[in-house]
Coordinates of C-alpha atoms (C1' of nucleotides) in Angstrom, one line a residue:
Chain D
X1 CA -84.6 92.0 -29.6
X2 CA -86.2 90.5 -26.6
X3 CA -88.1 87.3 -26.4
X4 CA -86.4 85.1 -28.9
X5 CA -87.7 81.6 -29.6
X6 CA -87.0 78.8 -27.1
X7 CA -84.7 77.1 -29.7
X8 CA -82.7 80.3 -30.0
X9 CA -82.6 80.7 -26.2
X10 CA -81.1 77.2 -25.9
X11 CA -78.5 78.1 -28.5
X12 CA -77.7 81.1 -26.5
X13 CA -77.2 79.0 -23.4
X14 CA -74.9 76.7 -25.3
X15 CA -72.9 79.7 -26.7
X16 CA -72.5 81.1 -23.1
X17 CA -71.3 77.7 -21.9
X18 CA -68.9 77.3 -24.8
X19 CA -67.4 80.8 -24.4
X20 CA -67.1 80.3 -20.6
X21 CA -65.3 77.0 -21.1
X22 CA -62.8 78.7 -23.2
X23 CA -62.5 82.1 -21.4
X24 CA -62.3 80.6 -17.9
X25 CA -59.4 78.4 -19.0
X26 CA -57.6 81.3 -20.6
X27 CA -58.1 84.0 -17.9
X28 CA -59.4 82.2 -14.8
X29 CA -62.8 82.7 -13.2
X30 CA -62.0 86.1 -11.8
X31 CA -60.5 87.2 -15.0
X32 CA -63.7 87.1 -17.0
X33 CA -66.9 89.1 -16.1
X34 CA -70.5 88.1 -16.7
X35 CA -70.7 90.9 -19.3
X36 CA -67.7 89.4 -21.1
X37 CA -69.4 86.0 -21.2
X38 CA -72.7 87.3 -22.4
X39 CA -71.0 89.5 -24.9
X40 CA -69.2 86.4 -26.4
X41 CA -72.7 85.1 -27.1
X42 CA -73.8 88.5 -28.6
X43 CA -76.0 89.3 -25.6
X44 CA -76.1 91.9 -22.8
X45 CA -75.3 91.1 -19.2
X46 CA -78.7 91.4 -17.7
X47 CA -80.1 88.3 -19.2
X48 CA -77.5 86.0 -17.7
X49 CA -79.6 85.0 -14.7
X50 CA -82.3 83.7 -17.0
X51 CA -79.8 81.0 -18.0
X52 CA -77.7 80.3 -14.9
X53 CA -78.3 80.7 -11.2
X54 CA -75.0 82.4 -10.6
X55 CA -71.5 82.9 -12.0
X56 CA -70.3 80.0 -9.7
X57 CA -73.0 77.7 -11.1
X58 CA -71.9 78.5 -14.7
X59 CA -68.3 77.8 -13.7
X60 CA -69.3 74.3 -12.7
X61 CA -71.2 73.8 -16.0
X62 CA -68.3 75.2 -18.1
X63 CA -65.7 73.1 -16.4
X64 CA -67.8 69.9 -16.9
X65 CA -68.2 70.9 -20.5
X66 CA -64.5 71.4 -21.0
X67 CA -63.7 68.0 -19.5
X68 CA -66.3 66.3 -21.7
X69 CA -64.6 67.9 -24.8
X70 CA -61.2 66.5 -23.6
X71 CA -62.6 63.0 -23.0
X72 CA -64.1 63.0 -26.5
X73 CA -60.9 64.2 -28.0
X74 CA -58.9 61.5 -26.1
X75 CA -61.3 58.8 -27.2
X76 CA -61.1 60.0 -30.8
X77 CA -57.3 59.8 -30.7
X78 CA -56.9 56.4 -29.2
X79 CA -59.6 55.0 -31.6
X80 CA -57.1 55.5 -34.5
X81 CA -54.2 53.7 -32.8
X82 CA -53.4 50.0 -33.4
X83 CA -52.5 48.9 -29.8
X84 CA -52.4 50.2 -26.2
X85 CA -48.8 51.2 -26.5
X86 CA -49.6 53.4 -29.5
X87 CA -52.7 54.7 -27.8
X88 CA -50.8 55.8 -24.7
X89 CA -48.1 57.3 -26.9
X90 CA -50.4 59.5 -28.9
X91 CA -52.0 60.8 -25.7
X92 CA -48.6 61.7 -24.2
X93 CA -47.4 63.2 -27.5
X94 CA -50.4 65.5 -28.0
X95 CA -50.6 66.5 -24.3
X96 CA -47.0 67.7 -24.3
X97 CA -47.0 69.3 -27.7
X98 CA -46.0 72.9 -28.0
X99 CA -49.4 73.7 -29.5
X100 CA -51.0 72.2 -26.4
X101 CA -49.1 74.6 -24.2
X102 CA -50.0 77.7 -26.3
X103 CA -53.8 77.1 -26.7
X104 CA -54.9 77.3 -23.1
X105 CA -58.5 78.0 -24.0
X106 CA -58.9 74.7 -25.8
X107 CA -56.4 72.7 -23.6
X108 CA -57.0 70.3 -20.8
X109 CA -58.9 71.9 -17.9
X110 CA -57.1 69.7 -15.4
X111 CA -54.2 72.0 -15.8
X112 CA -55.7 75.4 -16.6
X113 CA -58.4 75.2 -13.9
X114 CA -56.5 73.5 -11.1
X115 CA -55.5 76.7 -9.4
X116 CA -59.0 78.2 -9.4
X117 CA -60.5 74.9 -8.3
X118 CA -58.1 74.4 -5.4
X119 CA -59.0 77.8 -4.0
X120 CA -62.8 77.3 -4.2
X121 CA -64.7 76.1 -1.1
X122 CA -65.5 72.4 -1.0
X123 CA -69.2 73.1 -1.8
X124 CA -68.5 75.0 -5.1
X125 CA -70.0 73.4 -8.2
X126 CA -66.7 73.7 -9.9
X127 CA -65.1 71.3 -7.5
X128 CA -67.4 68.4 -8.3
X129 CA -67.1 69.1 -12.0
X130 CA -63.3 69.1 -11.8
X131 CA -63.2 65.9 -9.7
X132 CA -65.6 64.0 -12.0
X133 CA -63.8 65.3 -15.1
X134 CA -60.4 64.3 -13.9
X135 CA -61.6 60.9 -12.9
X136 CA -62.9 60.4 -16.4
X137 CA -59.6 61.3 -18.0
X138 CA -57.7 59.1 -15.6
X139 CA -59.9 56.2 -16.6
X140 CA -59.3 56.7 -20.3
X141 CA -55.5 56.8 -19.7
X142 CA -55.6 53.8 -17.4
X143 CA -57.4 51.8 -20.1
X144 CA -54.4 52.1 -22.4
X145 CA -51.6 51.6 -19.7
X146 CA -49.5 48.5 -19.4
X147 CA -50.0 46.7 -16.1
X148 CA -50.5 43.3 -14.4
X149 CA -54.0 44.2 -13.2
X150 CA -56.4 47.1 -13.1
X151 CA -54.8 48.5 -9.9
X152 CA -51.4 48.6 -11.6
X153 CA -52.8 50.3 -14.7
X154 CA -54.6 52.9 -12.6
X155 CA -51.5 53.6 -10.6
X156 CA -49.5 54.1 -13.8
X157 CA -52.2 56.4 -15.2
X158 CA -52.2 58.5 -12.1
X159 CA -48.4 58.9 -12.0
X160 CA -48.3 59.6 -15.8
X161 CA -51.1 62.2 -15.4
X162 CA -49.1 63.9 -12.6
X163 CA -46.1 64.2 -14.9
X164 CA -48.2 65.4 -17.9
X165 CA -50.1 68.0 -16.0
X166 CA -47.1 69.2 -14.0
X167 CA -45.0 69.6 -17.1
X168 CA -47.7 71.6 -18.9
X169 CA -48.3 73.8 -15.9
X170 CA -44.6 74.5 -15.4
X171 CA -44.0 75.1 -19.1
X172 CA -46.9 77.6 -19.2
X173 CA -45.6 79.4 -16.2
X174 CA -42.1 79.7 -17.7
X175 CA -43.3 80.4 -21.3
X176 CA -40.9 82.6 -23.2
X177 CA -37.8 81.1 -21.5
X178 CA -35.8 78.1 -22.7
X179 CA -36.7 76.3 -19.5
X180 CA -40.3 76.0 -20.8
X181 CA -39.5 73.7 -23.8
X182 CA -36.8 71.9 -21.7
X183 CA -39.5 70.8 -19.2
X184 CA -41.8 69.5 -22.0
X185 CA -38.9 67.6 -23.6
X186 CA -37.8 66.1 -20.3
X187 CA -41.4 64.9 -19.5
X188 CA -41.8 63.5 -23.0
X189 CA -38.5 61.6 -22.7
X190 CA -39.5 60.3 -19.3
X191 CA -42.9 59.1 -20.5
X192 CA -42.1 57.9 -24.0
X193 CA -38.4 56.8 -23.9
X194 CA -38.5 54.7 -27.1
X195 CA -40.6 55.9 -30.0
X196 CA -40.5 59.0 -32.2
X197 CA -41.1 62.4 -30.6
X198 CA -43.3 65.0 -32.3
X199 CA -44.3 64.2 -35.9
X200 CA -42.7 67.4 -37.3
X201 CA -44.5 70.7 -38.4
X202 CA -47.3 68.7 -40.2
X203 CA -47.7 68.6 -44.0
X204 CA -51.3 69.3 -44.9
X205 CA -54.5 70.0 -42.9
X206 CA -54.7 69.3 -39.2
X207 CA -57.4 69.5 -36.5
X208 CA -57.5 72.7 -34.5
X209 CA -58.0 71.2 -31.0
X210 CA -55.8 69.6 -28.4
X211 CA -55.4 67.9 -25.1
Chain U
X1 CA -48.6 106.5 15.2
X2 CA -47.0 107.9 12.1
X3 CA -43.3 108.4 11.5
X4 CA -41.8 105.3 13.1
X5 CA -38.0 104.8 13.0
X6 CA -36.3 103.6 9.9
X7 CA -35.5 100.3 11.6
X8 CA -39.2 99.8 12.4
X9 CA -40.1 100.8 8.8
X10 CA -37.8 98.1 7.5
X11 CA -39.4 95.5 9.8
X12 CA -42.8 96.6 8.4
X13 CA -41.5 96.0 4.9
X14 CA -40.4 92.6 5.8
X15 CA -43.7 91.8 7.5
X16 CA -45.6 92.9 4.4
X17 CA -43.3 90.7 2.2
X18 CA -43.7 87.7 4.6
X19 CA -47.4 88.0 4.8
X20 CA -47.7 88.4 1.0
X21 CA -45.6 85.4 0.4
X22 CA -48.0 83.4 2.5
X23 CA -51.4 85.0 1.5
X24 CA -50.7 85.1 -2.3
X25 CA -49.9 81.4 -2.2
X26 CA -53.1 80.6 -0.2
X27 CA -55.6 82.8 -2.0
X28 CA -53.9 84.0 -5.2
X29 CA -53.0 87.5 -6.1
X30 CA -56.5 88.6 -6.8
X31 CA -57.7 86.9 -3.6
X32 CA -55.8 89.3 -1.3
X33 CA -56.3 93.0 -1.2
X34 CA -53.6 95.6 -0.4
X35 CA -55.6 96.4 2.8
X36 CA -55.3 92.7 3.8
X37 CA -51.6 92.7 3.3
X38 CA -51.0 95.9 5.3
X39 CA -53.4 94.7 7.9
X40 CA -51.3 91.5 8.3
X41 CA -48.4 93.8 9.3
X42 CA -50.6 95.8 11.7
X43 CA -50.8 98.8 9.3
X44 CA -53.4 100.6 7.3
X45 CA -53.6 100.5 3.5
X46 CA -52.5 104.0 2.7
X47 CA -48.9 103.5 3.6
X48 CA -48.4 100.6 1.2
X49 CA -47.0 102.8 -1.6
X50 CA -44.2 104.0 0.6
X51 CA -42.9 100.5 0.6
X52 CA -43.7 99.1 -2.9
X53 CA -44.3 100.7 -6.2
X54 CA -47.5 98.7 -6.9
X55 CA -49.3 95.5 -5.9
X56 CA -47.7 93.8 -9.0
X57 CA -44.2 94.8 -7.9
X58 CA -44.9 93.4 -4.4
X59 CA -46.1 90.1 -6.0
X60 CA -42.7 89.8 -7.7
X61 CA -40.9 90.4 -4.4
X62 CA -43.1 88.0 -2.5
X63 CA -42.8 85.2 -5.0
X64 CA -39.0 85.6 -5.0
X65 CA -39.1 85.4 -1.2
X66 CA -41.2 82.3 -1.2
X67 CA -38.8 80.5 -3.6
X68 CA -35.8 81.6 -1.5
X69 CA -37.5 80.0 1.5
X70 CA -38.0 76.8 -0.4
X71 CA -34.4 76.7 -1.6
X72 CA -33.2 77.1 1.9
X73 CA -35.5 74.4 3.2
X74 CA -34.4 72.0 0.4
X75 CA -30.7 72.7 1.2
X76 CA -31.3 72.1 4.9
X77 CA -33.0 68.8 4.2
X78 CA -30.4 67.4 1.8
X79 CA -27.6 68.5 4.2
X80 CA -28.7 65.9 6.7
X81 CA -28.7 63.0 4.3
X82 CA -25.8 60.6 3.8
X83 CA -25.8 60.2 0.0
X84 CA -27.5 61.5 -3.2
X85 CA -30.1 58.7 -3.3
X86 CA -31.1 59.6 0.3
X87 CA -31.1 63.3 -0.6
X88 CA -33.4 62.9 -3.5
X89 CA -35.6 60.6 -1.4
X90 CA -36.1 63.1 1.3
X91 CA -37.0 65.8 -1.2
X92 CA -39.6 63.6 -2.8
X93 CA -40.9 62.4 0.5
X94 CA -41.5 65.9 1.9
X95 CA -42.8 67.4 -1.3
X96 CA -45.5 64.7 -1.6
X97 CA -46.4 64.6 2.1
X98 CA -50.0 65.1 3.2
X99 CA -48.9 68.1 5.2
X100 CA -47.3 69.6 2.2
X101 CA -50.6 69.4 0.3
X102 CA -52.5 71.0 3.2
X103 CA -50.3 74.0 4.0
X104 CA -50.5 75.9 0.8
X105 CA -49.3 79.1 2.4
X106 CA -45.9 77.6 3.3
X107 CA -45.7 75.1 0.4
X108 CA -43.7 75.3 -2.8
X109 CA -44.7 78.4 -4.8
X110 CA -43.9 76.5 -8.0
X111 CA -47.3 74.8 -7.5
X112 CA -49.4 77.4 -5.8
X113 CA -48.4 80.4 -8.0
X114 CA -48.2 78.6 -11.3
X115 CA -51.7 79.5 -12.4
X116 CA -51.4 83.2 -11.5
X117 CA -48.0 83.4 -13.1
X118 CA -49.1 81.8 -16.4
X119 CA -51.9 84.4 -16.7
X120 CA -49.7 87.4 -16.1
X121 CA -48.1 89.3 -19.1
X122 CA -44.5 88.5 -20.0
X123 CA -43.3 91.8 -18.4
X124 CA -44.9 91.3 -14.9
X125 CA -42.3 91.1 -12.1
X126 CA -43.8 87.9 -10.9
X127 CA -42.8 86.1 -14.1
X128 CA -39.1 86.8 -13.7
X129 CA -39.3 85.9 -10.0
X130 CA -41.0 82.6 -10.8
X131 CA -38.6 81.7 -13.6
X132 CA -35.5 82.4 -11.4
X133 CA -37.0 80.6 -8.4
X134 CA -38.0 77.5 -10.3
X135 CA -34.6 77.3 -11.9
X136 CA -32.9 77.4 -8.5
X137 CA -35.1 74.5 -7.2
X138 CA -34.4 72.5 -10.4
X139 CA -30.7 73.0 -9.8
X140 CA -30.9 71.8 -6.3
X141 CA -32.8 68.7 -7.4
X142 CA -30.4 68.0 -10.3
X143 CA -27.5 68.1 -7.9
X144 CA -28.8 65.0 -6.1
X145 CA -30.0 63.0 -9.2
X146 CA -28.3 60.0 -10.6
X147 CA -27.0 60.4 -14.1
X148 CA -24.1 59.9 -16.5
X149 CA -23.5 63.6 -16.9
X150 CA -24.9 67.0 -15.9
X151 CA -27.4 67.0 -18.8
X152 CA -28.8 63.6 -17.8
X153 CA -29.1 64.8 -14.2
X154 CA -30.9 67.9 -15.2
X155 CA -33.3 66.0 -17.5
X156 CA -34.0 63.7 -14.6
X157 CA -34.6 66.7 -12.3
X158 CA -37.0 68.3 -14.8
X159 CA -39.1 65.2 -15.2
X160 CA -39.1 64.5 -11.5
X161 CA -40.2 68.1 -10.8
X162 CA -43.0 67.8 -13.3
X163 CA -44.3 64.7 -11.5
X164 CA -43.9 66.3 -8.1
X165 CA -45.6 69.6 -9.0
X166 CA -48.3 67.9 -11.0
X167 CA -49.2 65.5 -8.3
X168 CA -49.4 68.2 -5.7
X169 CA -51.5 70.4 -8.0
X170 CA -54.0 67.7 -8.8
X171 CA -54.1 66.5 -5.2
X172 CA -55.0 70.0 -4.0
X173 CA -57.7 70.4 -6.7
X174 CA -59.3 67.1 -5.6
X175 CA -58.8 67.5 -1.9
X176 CA -61.5 65.9 0.1
X177 CA -61.9 63.0 -2.4
X178 CA -60.1 59.7 -2.2
X179 CA -58.5 60.5 -5.6
X180 CA -56.4 63.2 -3.9
X181 CA -54.4 60.8 -1.7
X182 CA -54.4 58.2 -4.5
X183 CA -52.5 60.7 -6.8
X184 CA -49.9 61.5 -4.1
X185 CA -49.3 57.8 -3.5
X186 CA -49.0 57.0 -7.2
X187 CA -46.4 59.8 -7.7
X188 CA -44.5 58.6 -4.6
X189 CA -44.4 55.1 -5.9
X190 CA -43.3 56.3 -9.3
X191 CA -40.4 58.4 -8.0
X192 CA -39.3 56.3 -5.0
X193 CA -40.1 52.7 -5.9
X194 CA -37.6 51.1 -3.5
X195 CA -37.2 52.7 0.0
X196 CA -39.6 53.4 2.9
X197 CA -42.6 55.7 2.2
X198 CA -43.6 58.3 4.8
X199 CA -41.8 57.9 8.2
X200 CA -45.1 57.5 10.2
X201 CA -46.9 60.2 12.3
X202 CA -43.7 61.4 13.9
X203 CA -42.7 60.8 17.6
X204 CA -41.6 64.0 19.1
X205 CA -41.2 67.6 17.9
X206 CA -41.1 68.5 14.2
X207 CA -40.4 71.5 12.1
X208 CA -43.5 73.5 11.0
X209 CA -42.5 74.2 7.4
X210 CA -42.5 72.2 4.2
X211 CA -41.7 71.9 0.5
Chain S
dT1 C1' -25.6 117.5 25.3
dG2 C1' -29.3 120.5 23.7
dT3 C1' -32.1 123.1 20.4
dA4 C1' -34.6 124.0 15.9
dC5 C1' -36.2 122.3 12.0
dA6 C1' -36.6 119.3 7.9
dT7 C1' -37.8 114.7 6.8
dC8 C1' -40.9 111.1 5.9
dA9 C1' -43.6 106.6 7.7
dG10 C1' -48.0 106.0 8.5
dT11 C1' -53.2 107.7 8.5
dG12 C1' -57.7 107.8 6.6
dA13 C1' -60.7 110.0 3.4
dA14 C1' -61.4 110.2 -1.3
dC15 C1' -60.9 109.0 -6.4
dG16 C1' -62.6 106.3 -10.3
dC17 C1' -63.6 102.0 -11.7
dG18 C1' -65.5 97.4 -12.5
dC19 C1' -67.8 93.8 -10.6
dG20 C1' -72.1 90.3 -9.5
dT21 C1' -76.7 90.7 -9.1
dT22 C1' -81.5 92.8 -9.3
dC23 C1' -85.4 94.6 -11.5
dA24 C1' -89.0 97.2 -14.2
dC25 C1' -89.8 97.0 -18.7
dT26 C1' -90.4 95.5 -23.8
dG27 C1' -92.4 93.1 -27.4
dA28 C1' -92.0 88.7 -30.1
dT29 C1' -93.2 84.0 -29.1
dG30 C1' -96.2 80.4 -27.8
dT31 C1' -100.8 78.9 -26.7
dA32 C1' -105.8 78.6 -25.8
dC33 C1' -109.8 79.0 -28.2
Chain X
dT1 C1' -106.4 79.0 -40.2
dG2 C1' -107.1 83.2 -37.4
dT3 C1' -107.5 85.9 -33.2
dA4 C1' -106.5 87.4 -28.2
dC5 C1' -103.7 87.1 -24.7
dA6 C1' -100.3 85.2 -21.4
dT7 C1' -95.5 84.1 -21.2
dC8 C1' -90.9 85.0 -20.8
dA9 C1' -85.9 86.0 -23.2
dG10 C1' -83.4 89.7 -23.4
dT11 C1' -82.5 94.9 -22.3
dG12 C1' -80.3 98.4 -19.8
dA13 C1' -80.3 101.2 -15.7
dA14 C1' -79.4 100.8 -11.1
dC15 C1' -77.9 98.6 -6.5
dG16 C1' -74.2 98.0 -3.2
dC17 C1' -69.7 96.7 -2.8
dG18 C1' -64.7 96.2 -2.8
dC19 C1' -60.8 97.2 -5.2
dG20 C1' -55.9 99.7 -6.4
dT21 C1' -54.2 104.0 -6.1
dT22 C1' -53.7 109.0 -4.7
dC23 C1' -53.1 112.7 -1.5
dA24 C1' -53.3 116.2 2.2
dC25 C1' -52.2 115.8 6.7
dT26 C1' -49.8 114.5 11.3
dG27 C1' -46.2 114.3 14.4
dA28 C1' -42.2 111.5 15.9
dT29 C1' -37.7 110.7 13.9
dG30 C1' -33.3 112.1 12.2
dT31 C1' -30.0 115.8 11.5
dA32 C1' -27.6 120.2 11.4
dC33 C1' -25.7 123.3 14.3

DNA sequence: TGTACATCAGTGAACGCGCGTTCACTGATGTAC
DNA sequence: TGTACATCAGTGAACGCGCGTTCACTGATGTAC
């Protein structure tokens, strides 16, 4: 059915973006074909170039979208906490959760896209998207850090982020082995020495998304 | 010139392994073709399957080789230091050095291969190679950590490793932006708060390799 | 040491396949009157 | 509101290309005598 309405076409564009944001995180940019992405929106591959200039251009849009989702999620989480210490704690706790490690497609793109981004040339759209997205997340984290001044809070956020992202990356690469959970636990202990760890298997309903 | 001597064939196998260990780290497994790898050893692509069962099998061998190089390098570095604090400091310092970030092909495979490894199925040879290699590096780091007992030293090593690997990953993905060096500096400050940072541009000759 | 022959490391053409991108075409949508 | 026509979202075949892997072949190496 060719020539759908403009409203429908816009919905299609959003579906392609949404599916790309998930599939690129799960399988990497080379691991997903244009036909896969269009198929995820119920379309055939030929129409792709009516929506995006190239696969690379879409990768930039998709990564930006994934980071926006993460920033919104982080802001939602810290909004419910009473003070900065609790806000930082909830971000750490969710980021290093087992569920976070498993659901790559909805997880933080700072980890799942880092390898792809590092290998792209400096001019690729995905690099700008990644840089801006990471900066946004770092600022959210810095806003809840303890510190004498803004510089100290930012430095704490950067070091914390390195630990969080590194732990998730290593845990995923060793998934299936005991070492995987060991890494997550060690990072959790390092970043949140005092309070309670994970809240237990959860009683009733929970949100589906993560870090 | 077909049918070279067995000694030459063994050298060819080592050259393929060596080139793979470098190129896979730089460009990822999908970023290098069998023809590229054979070409790096001065051969044509057809002979590849006389040396390795498949590209996947080679990836396992190459990653294991890369980790072995890293373990040797770490052991060489700590051998020259007077005490455990100095040993840990030199490992942190070299891992987070600017040169370490730039030379992906000779850098630690725990960072450069993590993305590829995480997306491979559980049965892929590269997963076992990565797991064993990472475990070896963690043990080297644990052996120079401060701690009440072996468990505490291992936990410290795992948390430190997460910070090191995460910082290098994020710095590479943001290379070219000020944030990149900022991340490395924050991780360095977190892991080595007291002693001297980088030793300065270096006076005379230096080794070529890194983390 | 020398000869005869089997072995096998490497060659290069060929295989089937999937990819990103292009393009002529279709027919419902959107618009001008 | 109704009609006529231009627009353009999506289709599916086709393009050129590079990939991992296979295979018949070559001729120096390695070995048996």
